[in-house]
CSV table of C-alpha atoms and ligand atoms in Angstrom, one decimal:
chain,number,residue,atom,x,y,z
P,282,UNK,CA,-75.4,208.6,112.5
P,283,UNK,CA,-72.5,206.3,112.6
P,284,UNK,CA,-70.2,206.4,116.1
P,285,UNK,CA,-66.6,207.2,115.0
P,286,UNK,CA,-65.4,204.6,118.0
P,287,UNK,CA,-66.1,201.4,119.8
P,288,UNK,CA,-66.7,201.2,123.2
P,289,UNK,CA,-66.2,198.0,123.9
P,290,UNK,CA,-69.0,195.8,126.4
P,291,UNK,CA,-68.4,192.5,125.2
P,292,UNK,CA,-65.3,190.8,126.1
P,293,UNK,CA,-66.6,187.8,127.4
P,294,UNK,CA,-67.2,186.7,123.5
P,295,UNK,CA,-63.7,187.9,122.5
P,296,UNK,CA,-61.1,190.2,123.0
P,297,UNK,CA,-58.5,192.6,121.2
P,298,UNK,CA,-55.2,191.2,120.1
P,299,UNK,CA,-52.6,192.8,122.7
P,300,UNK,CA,-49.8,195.1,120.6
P,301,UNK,CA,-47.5,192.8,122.5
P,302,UNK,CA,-48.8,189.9,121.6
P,303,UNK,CA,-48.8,190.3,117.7
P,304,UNK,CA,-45.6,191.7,118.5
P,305,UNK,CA,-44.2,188.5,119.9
P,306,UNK,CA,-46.3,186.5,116.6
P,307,UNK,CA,-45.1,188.1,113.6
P,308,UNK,CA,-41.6,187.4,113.3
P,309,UNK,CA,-43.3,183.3,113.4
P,310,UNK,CA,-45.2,184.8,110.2
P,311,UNK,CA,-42.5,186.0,108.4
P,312,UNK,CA,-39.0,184.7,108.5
P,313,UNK,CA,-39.1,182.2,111.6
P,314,UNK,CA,-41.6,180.2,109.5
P,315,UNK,CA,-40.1,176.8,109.8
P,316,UNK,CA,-41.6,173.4,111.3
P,317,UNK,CA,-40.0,172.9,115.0
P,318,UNK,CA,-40.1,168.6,114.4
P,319,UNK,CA,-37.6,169.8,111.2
P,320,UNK,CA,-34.1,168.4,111.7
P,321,UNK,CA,-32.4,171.6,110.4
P,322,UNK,CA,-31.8,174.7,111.8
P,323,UNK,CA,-35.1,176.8,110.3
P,324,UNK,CA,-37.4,174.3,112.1
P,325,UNK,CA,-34.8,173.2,115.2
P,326,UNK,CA,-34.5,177.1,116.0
P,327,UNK,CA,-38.4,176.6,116.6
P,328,UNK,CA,-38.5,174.2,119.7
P,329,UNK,CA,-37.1,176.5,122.2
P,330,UNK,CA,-39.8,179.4,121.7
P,331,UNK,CA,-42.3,176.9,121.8
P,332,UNK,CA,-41.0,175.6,125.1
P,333,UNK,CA,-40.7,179.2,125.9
P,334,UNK,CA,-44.7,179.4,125.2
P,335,UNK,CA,-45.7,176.6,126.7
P,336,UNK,CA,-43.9,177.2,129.9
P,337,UNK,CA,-45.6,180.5,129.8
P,338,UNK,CA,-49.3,179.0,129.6
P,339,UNK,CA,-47.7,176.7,132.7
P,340,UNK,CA,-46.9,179.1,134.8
P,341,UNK,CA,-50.5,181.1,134.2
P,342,UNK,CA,-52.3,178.0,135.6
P,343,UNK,CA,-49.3,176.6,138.3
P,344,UNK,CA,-49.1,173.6,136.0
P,345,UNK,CA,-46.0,171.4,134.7
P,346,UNK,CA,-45.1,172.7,131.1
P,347,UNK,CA,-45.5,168.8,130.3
P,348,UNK,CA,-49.2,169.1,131.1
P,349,UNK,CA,-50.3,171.6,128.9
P,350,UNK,CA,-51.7,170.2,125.5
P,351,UNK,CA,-52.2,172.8,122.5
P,352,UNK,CA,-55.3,172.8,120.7
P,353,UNK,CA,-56.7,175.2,118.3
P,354,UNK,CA,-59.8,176.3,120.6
P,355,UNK,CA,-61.3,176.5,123.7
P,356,UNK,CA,-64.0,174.1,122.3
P,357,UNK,CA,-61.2,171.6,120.9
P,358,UNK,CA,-60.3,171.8,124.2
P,359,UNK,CA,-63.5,170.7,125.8
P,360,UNK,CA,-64.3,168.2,123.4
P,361,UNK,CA,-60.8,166.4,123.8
P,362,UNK,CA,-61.3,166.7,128.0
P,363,UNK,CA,-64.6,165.1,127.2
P,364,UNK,CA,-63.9,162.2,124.7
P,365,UNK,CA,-60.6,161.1,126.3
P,366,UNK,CA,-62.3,160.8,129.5
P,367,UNK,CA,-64.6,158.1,127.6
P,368,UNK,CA,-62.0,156.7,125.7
P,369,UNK,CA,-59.8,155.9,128.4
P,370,UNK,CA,-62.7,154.2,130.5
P,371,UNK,CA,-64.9,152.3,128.5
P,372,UNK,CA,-66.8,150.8,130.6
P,373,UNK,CA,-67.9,154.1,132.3
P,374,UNK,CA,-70.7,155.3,130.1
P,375,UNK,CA,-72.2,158.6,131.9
P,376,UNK,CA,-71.4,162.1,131.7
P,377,UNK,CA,-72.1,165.0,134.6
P,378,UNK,CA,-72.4,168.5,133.3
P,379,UNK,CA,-74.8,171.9,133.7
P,380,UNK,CA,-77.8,173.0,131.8
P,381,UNK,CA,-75.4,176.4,131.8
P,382,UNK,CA,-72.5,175.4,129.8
P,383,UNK,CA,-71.0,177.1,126.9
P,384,UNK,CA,-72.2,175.3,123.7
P,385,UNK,CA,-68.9,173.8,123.3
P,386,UNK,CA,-69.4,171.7,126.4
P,387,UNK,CA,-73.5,171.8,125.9
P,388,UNK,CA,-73.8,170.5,122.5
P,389,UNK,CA,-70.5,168.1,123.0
P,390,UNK,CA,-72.6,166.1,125.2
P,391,UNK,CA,-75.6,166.2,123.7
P,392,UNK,CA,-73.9,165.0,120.3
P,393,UNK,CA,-72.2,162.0,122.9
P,394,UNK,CA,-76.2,161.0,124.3
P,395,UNK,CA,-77.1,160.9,121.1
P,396,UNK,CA,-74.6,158.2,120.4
P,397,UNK,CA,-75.7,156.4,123.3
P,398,UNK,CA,-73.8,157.7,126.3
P,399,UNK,CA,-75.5,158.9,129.3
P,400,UNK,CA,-76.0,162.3,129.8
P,401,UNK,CA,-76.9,164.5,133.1
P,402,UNK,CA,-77.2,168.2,132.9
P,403,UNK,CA,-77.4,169.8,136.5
P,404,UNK,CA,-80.1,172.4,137.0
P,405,UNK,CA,-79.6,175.5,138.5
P,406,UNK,CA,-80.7,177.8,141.2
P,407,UNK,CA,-82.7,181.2,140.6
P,408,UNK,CA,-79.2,182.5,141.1
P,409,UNK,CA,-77.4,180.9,138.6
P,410,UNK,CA,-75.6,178.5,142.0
P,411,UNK,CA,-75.0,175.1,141.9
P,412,UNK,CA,-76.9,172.8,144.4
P,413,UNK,CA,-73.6,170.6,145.5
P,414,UNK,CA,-75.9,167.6,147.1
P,415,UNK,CA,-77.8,168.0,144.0
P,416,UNK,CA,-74.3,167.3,142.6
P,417,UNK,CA,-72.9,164.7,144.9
P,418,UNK,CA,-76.3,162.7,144.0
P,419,UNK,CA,-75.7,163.1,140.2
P,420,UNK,CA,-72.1,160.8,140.7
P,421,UNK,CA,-72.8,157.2,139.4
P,422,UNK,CA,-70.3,154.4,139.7
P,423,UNK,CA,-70.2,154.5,136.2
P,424,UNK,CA,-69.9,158.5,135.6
P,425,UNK,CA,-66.7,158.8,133.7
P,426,UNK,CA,-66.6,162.3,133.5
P,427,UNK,CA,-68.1,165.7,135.0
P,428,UNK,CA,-67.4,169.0,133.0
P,429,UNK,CA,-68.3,171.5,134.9
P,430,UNK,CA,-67.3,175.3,133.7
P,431,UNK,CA,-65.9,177.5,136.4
P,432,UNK,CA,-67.2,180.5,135.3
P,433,UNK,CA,-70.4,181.5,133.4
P,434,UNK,CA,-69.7,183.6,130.4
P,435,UNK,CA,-73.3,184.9,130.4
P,436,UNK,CA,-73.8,185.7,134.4
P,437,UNK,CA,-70.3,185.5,135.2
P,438,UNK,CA,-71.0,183.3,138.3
P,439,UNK,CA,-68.3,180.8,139.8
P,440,UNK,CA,-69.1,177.5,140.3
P,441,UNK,CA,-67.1,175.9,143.5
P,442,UNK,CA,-64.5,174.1,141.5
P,443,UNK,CA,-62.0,172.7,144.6
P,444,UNK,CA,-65.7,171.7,146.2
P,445,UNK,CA,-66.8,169.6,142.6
P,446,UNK,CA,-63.4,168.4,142.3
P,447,UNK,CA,-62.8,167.1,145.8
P,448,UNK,CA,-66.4,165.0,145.3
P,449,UNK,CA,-65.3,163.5,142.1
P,450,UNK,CA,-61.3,162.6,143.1
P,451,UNK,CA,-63.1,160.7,145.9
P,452,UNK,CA,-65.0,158.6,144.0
P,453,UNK,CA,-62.3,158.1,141.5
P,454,UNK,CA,-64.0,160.6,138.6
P,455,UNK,CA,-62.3,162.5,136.4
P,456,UNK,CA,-63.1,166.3,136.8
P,457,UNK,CA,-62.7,168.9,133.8
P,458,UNK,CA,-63.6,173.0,134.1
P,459,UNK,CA,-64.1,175.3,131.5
P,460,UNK,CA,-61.9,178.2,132.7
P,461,UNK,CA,-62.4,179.9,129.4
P,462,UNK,CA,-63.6,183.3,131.2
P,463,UNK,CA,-61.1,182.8,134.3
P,464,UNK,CA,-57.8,184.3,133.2
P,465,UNK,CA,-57.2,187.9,134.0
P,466,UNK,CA,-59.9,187.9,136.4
P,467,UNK,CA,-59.1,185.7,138.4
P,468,UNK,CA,-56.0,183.8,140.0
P,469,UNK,CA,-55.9,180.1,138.2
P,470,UNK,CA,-53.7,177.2,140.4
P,471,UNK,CA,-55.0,173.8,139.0
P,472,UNK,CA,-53.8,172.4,142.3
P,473,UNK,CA,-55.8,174.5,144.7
P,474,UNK,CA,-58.6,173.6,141.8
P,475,UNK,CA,-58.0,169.8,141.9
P,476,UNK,CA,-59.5,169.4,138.6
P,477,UNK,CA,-57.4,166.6,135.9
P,478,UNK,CA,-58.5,168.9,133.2
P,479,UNK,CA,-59.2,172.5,132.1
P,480,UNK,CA,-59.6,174.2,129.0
P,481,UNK,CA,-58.5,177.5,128.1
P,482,UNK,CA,-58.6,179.8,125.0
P,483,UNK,CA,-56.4,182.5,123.6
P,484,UNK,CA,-58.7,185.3,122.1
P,485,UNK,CA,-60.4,185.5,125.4
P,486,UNK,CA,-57.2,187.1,127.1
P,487,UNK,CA,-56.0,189.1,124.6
P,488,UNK,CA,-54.6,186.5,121.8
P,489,UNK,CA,-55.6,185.5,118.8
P,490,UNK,CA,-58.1,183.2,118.3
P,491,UNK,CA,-57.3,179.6,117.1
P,492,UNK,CA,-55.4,178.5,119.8
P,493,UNK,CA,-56.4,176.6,123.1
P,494,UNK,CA,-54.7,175.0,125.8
P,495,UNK,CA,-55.8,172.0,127.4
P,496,UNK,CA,-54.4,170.9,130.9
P,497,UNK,CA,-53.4,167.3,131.4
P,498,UNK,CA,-52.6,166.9,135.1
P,499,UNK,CA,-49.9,164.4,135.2
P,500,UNK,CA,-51.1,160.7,135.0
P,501,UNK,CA,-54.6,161.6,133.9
P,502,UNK,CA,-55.3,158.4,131.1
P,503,UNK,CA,-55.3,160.2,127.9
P,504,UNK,CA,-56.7,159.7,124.2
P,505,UNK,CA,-55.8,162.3,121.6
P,506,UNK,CA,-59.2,163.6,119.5
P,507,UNK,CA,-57.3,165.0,117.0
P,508,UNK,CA,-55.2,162.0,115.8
P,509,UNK,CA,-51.5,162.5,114.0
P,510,UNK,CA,-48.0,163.0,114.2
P,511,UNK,CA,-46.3,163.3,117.2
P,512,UNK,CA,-46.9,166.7,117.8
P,513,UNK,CA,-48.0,167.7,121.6
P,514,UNK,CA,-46.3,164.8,122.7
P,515,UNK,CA,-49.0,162.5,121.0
P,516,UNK,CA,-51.9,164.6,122.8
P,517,UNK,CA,-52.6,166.5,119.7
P,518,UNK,CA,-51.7,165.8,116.1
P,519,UNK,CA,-50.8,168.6,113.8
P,520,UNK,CA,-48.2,170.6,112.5
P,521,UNK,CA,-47.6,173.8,115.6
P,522,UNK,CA,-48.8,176.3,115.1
P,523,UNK,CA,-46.2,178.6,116.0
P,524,UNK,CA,-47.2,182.2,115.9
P,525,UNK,CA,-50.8,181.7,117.5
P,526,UNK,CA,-48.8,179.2,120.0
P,527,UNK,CA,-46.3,182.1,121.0
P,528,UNK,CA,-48.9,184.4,120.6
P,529,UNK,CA,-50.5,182.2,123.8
P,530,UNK,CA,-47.5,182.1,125.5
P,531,UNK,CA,-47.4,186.2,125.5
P,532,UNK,CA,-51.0,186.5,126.3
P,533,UNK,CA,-50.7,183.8,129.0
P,534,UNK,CA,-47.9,186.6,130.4
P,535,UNK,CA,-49.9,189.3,130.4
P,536,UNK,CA,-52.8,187.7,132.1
P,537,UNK,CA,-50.5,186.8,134.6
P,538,UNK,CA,-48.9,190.0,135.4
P,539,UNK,CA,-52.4,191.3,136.0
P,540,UNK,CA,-52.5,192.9,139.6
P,541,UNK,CA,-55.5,192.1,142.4
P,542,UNK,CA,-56.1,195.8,142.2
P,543,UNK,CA,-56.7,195.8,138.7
P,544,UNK,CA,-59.1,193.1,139.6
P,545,UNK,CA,-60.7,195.3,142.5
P,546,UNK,CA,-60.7,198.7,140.0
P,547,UNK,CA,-62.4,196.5,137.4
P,548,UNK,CA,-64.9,195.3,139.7
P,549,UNK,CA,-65.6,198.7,140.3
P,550,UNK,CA,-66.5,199.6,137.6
P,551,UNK,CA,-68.9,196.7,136.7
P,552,UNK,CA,-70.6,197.1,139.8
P,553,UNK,CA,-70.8,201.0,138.7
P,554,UNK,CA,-72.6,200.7,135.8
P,555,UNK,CA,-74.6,197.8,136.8
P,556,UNK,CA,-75.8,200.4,139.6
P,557,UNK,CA,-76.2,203.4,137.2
P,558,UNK,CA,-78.6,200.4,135.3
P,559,UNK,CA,-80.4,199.4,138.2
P,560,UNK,CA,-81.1,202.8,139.8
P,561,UNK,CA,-81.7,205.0,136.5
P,562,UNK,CA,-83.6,202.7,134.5
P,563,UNK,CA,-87.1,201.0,135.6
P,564,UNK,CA,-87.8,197.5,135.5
P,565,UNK,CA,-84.2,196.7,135.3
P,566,UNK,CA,-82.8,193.4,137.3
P,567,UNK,CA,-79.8,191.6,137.1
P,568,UNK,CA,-79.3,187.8,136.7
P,569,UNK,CA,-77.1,186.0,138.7
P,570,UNK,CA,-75.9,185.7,142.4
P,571,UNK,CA,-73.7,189.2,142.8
P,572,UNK,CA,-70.7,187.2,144.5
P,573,UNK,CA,-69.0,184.9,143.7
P,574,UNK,CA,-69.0,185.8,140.0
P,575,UNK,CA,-66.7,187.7,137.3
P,576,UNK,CA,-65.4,190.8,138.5
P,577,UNK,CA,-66.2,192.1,134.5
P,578,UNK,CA,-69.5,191.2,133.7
P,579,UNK,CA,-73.0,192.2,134.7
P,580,UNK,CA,-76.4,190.3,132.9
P,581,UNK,CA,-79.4,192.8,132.9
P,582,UNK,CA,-82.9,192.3,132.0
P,583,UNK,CA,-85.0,195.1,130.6
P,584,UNK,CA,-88.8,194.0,131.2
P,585,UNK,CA,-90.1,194.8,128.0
P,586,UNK,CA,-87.2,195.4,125.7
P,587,UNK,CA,-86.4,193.1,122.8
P,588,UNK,CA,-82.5,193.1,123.4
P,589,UNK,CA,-81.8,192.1,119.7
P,590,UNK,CA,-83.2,195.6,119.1
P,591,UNK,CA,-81.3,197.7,121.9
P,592,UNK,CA,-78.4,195.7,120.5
P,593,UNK,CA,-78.8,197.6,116.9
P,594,UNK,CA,-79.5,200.8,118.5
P,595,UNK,CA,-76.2,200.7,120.8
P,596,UNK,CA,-74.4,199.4,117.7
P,597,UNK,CA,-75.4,202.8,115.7
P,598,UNK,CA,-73.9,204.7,118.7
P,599,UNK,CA,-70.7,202.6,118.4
P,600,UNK,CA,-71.4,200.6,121.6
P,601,UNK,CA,-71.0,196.4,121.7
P,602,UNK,CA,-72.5,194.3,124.1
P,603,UNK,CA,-74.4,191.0,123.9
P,604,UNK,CA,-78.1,189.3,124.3
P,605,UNK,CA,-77.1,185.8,125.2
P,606,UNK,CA,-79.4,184.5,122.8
P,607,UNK,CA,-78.7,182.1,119.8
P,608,UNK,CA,-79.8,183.9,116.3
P,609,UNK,CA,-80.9,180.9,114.1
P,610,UNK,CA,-82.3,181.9,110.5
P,611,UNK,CA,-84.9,184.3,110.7
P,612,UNK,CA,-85.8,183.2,114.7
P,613,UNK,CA,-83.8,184.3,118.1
P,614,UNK,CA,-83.9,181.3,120.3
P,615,UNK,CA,-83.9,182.8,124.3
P,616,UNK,CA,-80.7,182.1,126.2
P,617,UNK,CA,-80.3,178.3,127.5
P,618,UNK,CA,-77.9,179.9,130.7
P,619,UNK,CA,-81.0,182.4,131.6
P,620,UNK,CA,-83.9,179.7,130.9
P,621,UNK,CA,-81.8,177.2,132.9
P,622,UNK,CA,-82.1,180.0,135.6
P,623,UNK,CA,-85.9,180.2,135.8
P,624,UNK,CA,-86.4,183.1,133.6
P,625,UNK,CA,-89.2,182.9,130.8
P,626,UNK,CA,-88.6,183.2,127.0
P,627,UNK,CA,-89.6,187.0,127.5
P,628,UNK,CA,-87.4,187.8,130.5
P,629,UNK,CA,-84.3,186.2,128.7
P,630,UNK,CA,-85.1,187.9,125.1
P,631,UNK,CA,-84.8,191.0,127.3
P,632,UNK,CA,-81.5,190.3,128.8
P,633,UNK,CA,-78.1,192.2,127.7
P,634,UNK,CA,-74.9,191.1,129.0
P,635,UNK,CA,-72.3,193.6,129.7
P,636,UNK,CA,-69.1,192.8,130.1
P,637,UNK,CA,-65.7,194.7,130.6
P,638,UNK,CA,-62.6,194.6,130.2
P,639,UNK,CA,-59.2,196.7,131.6
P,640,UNK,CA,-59.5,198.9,128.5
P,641,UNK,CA,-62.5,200.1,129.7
P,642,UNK,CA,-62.7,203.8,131.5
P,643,UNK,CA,-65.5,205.6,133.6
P,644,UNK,CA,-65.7,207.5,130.5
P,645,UNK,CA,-67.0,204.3,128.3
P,646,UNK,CA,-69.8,203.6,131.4
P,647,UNK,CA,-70.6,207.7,130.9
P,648,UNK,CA,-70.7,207.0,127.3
P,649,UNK,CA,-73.4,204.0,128.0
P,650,UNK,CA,-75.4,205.4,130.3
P,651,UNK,CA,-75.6,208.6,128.5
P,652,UNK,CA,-77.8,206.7,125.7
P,653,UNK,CA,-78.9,203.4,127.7
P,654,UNK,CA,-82.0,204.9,129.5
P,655,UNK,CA,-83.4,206.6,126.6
P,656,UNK,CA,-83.0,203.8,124.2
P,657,UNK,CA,-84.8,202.0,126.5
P,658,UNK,CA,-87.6,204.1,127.5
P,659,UNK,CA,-87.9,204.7,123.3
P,660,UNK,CA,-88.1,200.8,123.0
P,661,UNK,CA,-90.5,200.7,125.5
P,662,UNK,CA,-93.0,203.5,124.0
P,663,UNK,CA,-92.6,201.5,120.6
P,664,UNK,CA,-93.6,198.4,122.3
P,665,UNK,CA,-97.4,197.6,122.4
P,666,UNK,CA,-99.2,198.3,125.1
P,667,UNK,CA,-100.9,194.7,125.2
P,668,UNK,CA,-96.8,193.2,124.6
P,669,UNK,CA,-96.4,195.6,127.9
P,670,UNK,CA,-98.6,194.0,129.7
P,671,UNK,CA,-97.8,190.9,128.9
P,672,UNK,CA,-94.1,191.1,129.9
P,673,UNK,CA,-95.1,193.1,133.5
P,674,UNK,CA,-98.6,194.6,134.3
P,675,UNK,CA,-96.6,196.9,136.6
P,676,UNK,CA,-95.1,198.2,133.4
P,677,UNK,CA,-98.5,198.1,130.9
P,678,UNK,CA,-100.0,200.8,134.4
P,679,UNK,CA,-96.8,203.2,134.3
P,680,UNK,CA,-97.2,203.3,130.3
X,722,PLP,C1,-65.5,181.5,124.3
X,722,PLP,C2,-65.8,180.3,125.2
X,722,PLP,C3,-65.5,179.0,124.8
X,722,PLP,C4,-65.1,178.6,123.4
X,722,PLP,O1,-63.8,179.0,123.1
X,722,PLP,P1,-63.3,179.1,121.5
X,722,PLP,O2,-61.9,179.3,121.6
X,722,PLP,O3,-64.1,180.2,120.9
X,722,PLP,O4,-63.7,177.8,120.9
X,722,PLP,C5,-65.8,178.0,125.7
X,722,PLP,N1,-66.2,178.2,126.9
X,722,PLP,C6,-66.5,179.5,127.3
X,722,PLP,C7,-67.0,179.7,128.7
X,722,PLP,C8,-66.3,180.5,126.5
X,722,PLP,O5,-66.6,181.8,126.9
C-alpha cells in the first residue's frame, strides 16, 4: 500500500520551500542573473536586493545588517564561528562545547582535537539540562571559544544562552550558539542573547537549503574560513549567491511575522500528540525536560521497538519522522544527543523524534495516532521474547 500524501513529522531535519519564498528566488534564476560586484547595470541592479536580504536576516535576529555574514550552510556557519575564534587568538588553544551538538559543531571539534587543540564536551543531565557550575568550571584562561547550541534538534531542549554568554563575556570568551532550530519558534534578539556569534540556516525555516547566515556582533576579531574575493565584506569569499540569498531574506520574513499564538497553537499540538503517545501506547517515555524546549518537537522512546523499523512502516503509510540515529553502512550507530543523556544503546535505538511544524493540523496527529499504536504493538509481537526481556522485564511479563 503506498500513502497518496505526506504527513509531515520531521521538520527539525528540513523544511518545505515557502511558495513565497521561491517566488521571491526565481526571477534571480532567470533574467536578474548577473554578479552584484559587476560594474554595469545587470550586476549593479543586484546590490540593493541583496541589501534588501540581508537587512531582512537582521531584523529576524535584532542585529546590524553589517553583522550578518552569508554562508552556504548552517554547518559553514559553525565551522567559520569556530575556526575564526582560533584564528583570531592564537595563543588560546581550548574549546568549550556539549556532548549534544549537532554534528556540524560535534565533529568540527573533534576534527580541531585531533589537530592538537583542546577539546571539552559538557555532559548532560538525565534531562537533556546543562549543569551551569559544571559550565562555569569548564572556562580556562586559555578557552578561546564555547559553542554551545541553543536548542537541541533531537529533544528540542533550550540551553540558557544569556546565562552561558554572561559567564564567558566576563571572562573575556568568545560565545557562539547554534540557533539552527530557533527561528519560527522562538523570538531571536542577539542582544538579550549576548552571544558574538550564531549560526543560522535557511532550509530549516522554510528556504532553500545552501544558504546560512552567520552573525558577527560588531567588533568580534574575525578570520574568514572560506578565503576569496571581497564578497561578504571579506568575511566570506565567493561569488553571492543571489537567489538562495533573497530566498533567506524572504524566509527570514516569514519567520518573523510568525505570531506567539502560532507558537502557543503549535505547542498544542506537540504536547497533544506527545500525550496521545504517552497515554495510548505502553512503555512509551519521552526524552528531555518538558520546558524549556521547542514548542514543535517531542522525542519518544518505544521500549522494545527498533525505530529504524517503525520508521519504514510509517513511511509505507506516507508518514516522516526521524530516529536520531546515524545509519553508517550496513550498522545504525544509537543517537550521541540520547547516549549523552543516560540512555543505553537500546533505549536510544528505540527513540523516534517527532517534530512539527505550522503546516501541520489535528488531522495529521489523527492520521499518526490512528496507525502509531498498532505498528507498535505489531513490532513488539515480532520482537523476541528473550530481545523483550532484555530491553524491559516489565514488557517480556505483559507479552
Ligand atoms: C540542520 C542543523 C544544522 C546544519 O545546518 P545545514 O544547513 O544543514 O548545514 C546545524 N545545527 C542544527 C541544530 C541543525 O538542526
Amino acid at each position: 500500500m503506498t500513502a497518496s500524501r505526506t504527513y509531515y513529522f520531521d521538520s527539525n531535519a528540513t523544511t518545505s520551500v515557502a511558495p513565497e519564498v521561491l517566488e521571491a528566488m526565481l526571477p534571480y534564476l532567470t533574467e536578474k542573473w548577473g554578479n552584484p560586484s559587476s560594474p554595469y547595470r545587470l550586476g549593479k541592479n543586484l546590490v540593493a536586493p541583496l541589501q534588501a536580504a540581508r537587512e531582512s536576516a537582521a531584523a529576524l535576529i535584532g542585529a546590524d545588517p553589517t553583522e550578518i555574514v552569508f554562508t552556504s550552510c548552517g554547518t559553514e556557519s559553525s565551522n567559520t564561528a569556530i575556526t575564526s575564534c582560533l584564528y583570531t587568538q592564537p595563543a588560546k588553544r581550548h574549546i568549550v562545547t556539549t556532548a549534544v551538538e549537532h554534528s556540524a559543531t560535534r565533529n568540527c571539534c573533534a576534527a580541531l582535537a585531533e589537530r592538537g587543540y583542546a577539546v571539552t564536551f559538557l555532559p548532560v543531565n538525565r534531562d537533556g539540562s546543562l549543569d551551569l557550575a559544571r559550565f562555569e568550571q569548564a572556562l580556562r584562561p586559555d578557552t578561546a571559544v564555547v559553542s554551545i547550541m541553543w536548542a537541541n534538534n533531537e529533544t528540542g531542549v533550550l540551553f540558557p544562552i544569556p546565562q552561558i554568554a554572561a559567564l564567558c563575556r566576563q571572562r573575556g570568551i568568545l560565545i557562539h550558539t547554534d540557533a539552527v532550530q530557533v527561528p519560527g519558534k522562538l523570538k531571536i534578539d542577539v542582544n538579550e542573547l549576548g552571544v558574538d556569534l550564531l549560526s543560522l540556516s535557511a532550509h530549516k525555516l522554510h528556504g532553500p537549503k545552501g544558504v546560512g547566515l552567520l552573525y558577527v556582533r560588531k567588533g568580534t576579531p574575525f578570520q574568514p574560513l572560506i578565503i576569496g574575493g571581497h564578497q561578504e565584506e571579506g568575511h566570506r569569499g565567493g561569488t553571492e549567491n543571489m537567489p538562495y540569498l533573497v530566498g533567506f531574506g524572504r524566509a527570514a520574513e516569514l519567520a518573523r511575522a510568525v505570531t506567539p499564538e502560532q507558537r502557543r497553537t503549535l505547542a498544542a499540538l506537540r504536547d497533544s500528540l506527545e500525550q496521545q503517545i504517552l497515554t495510548q501506547i505502553p512503555h512509551t517515555t519521552r526524552n528531555g525536560a518538558k520546558e524549556p524546549r521547542l514548542p514543535n518537537t517531542t522525542s519518544i522512546s518505544f521500549v522494545g521497538v527498533e525505530a529504524e523499523a517503525l520508521l519504514l512502516l510509517l513511511d509505507q503509510l506516507g508518514i516522516c519522522a526521524s530516529s536520531g540515529s546515524a545509519c553508517t553502512t550496513g550498522s545504525v550507530a544509537p543517537s550521541h544527543v540520547l547516549t549523552a543523556m543516560g540512555l543505553s544503546p537500546a533505549e536510544a535505538r528505540s527513540t523516534l523524534r517527532f517534530s512539527l511544524d505550522y503546516e501541520n493540523t489535528a488531522e495529521d496527529v489523527a492520521y499518526l495516532m490512528s496507525h502509531l499504536p498498532r505498528l507498535v504493538a505489531e513490532l513488539r509481537a515480532a520482537a523476541s521474547p528473550r530481545t523483550a526481556a532484555r530491553v524491559s522485564p516489565a514488557l517480556a511479563r505483559a507479552s
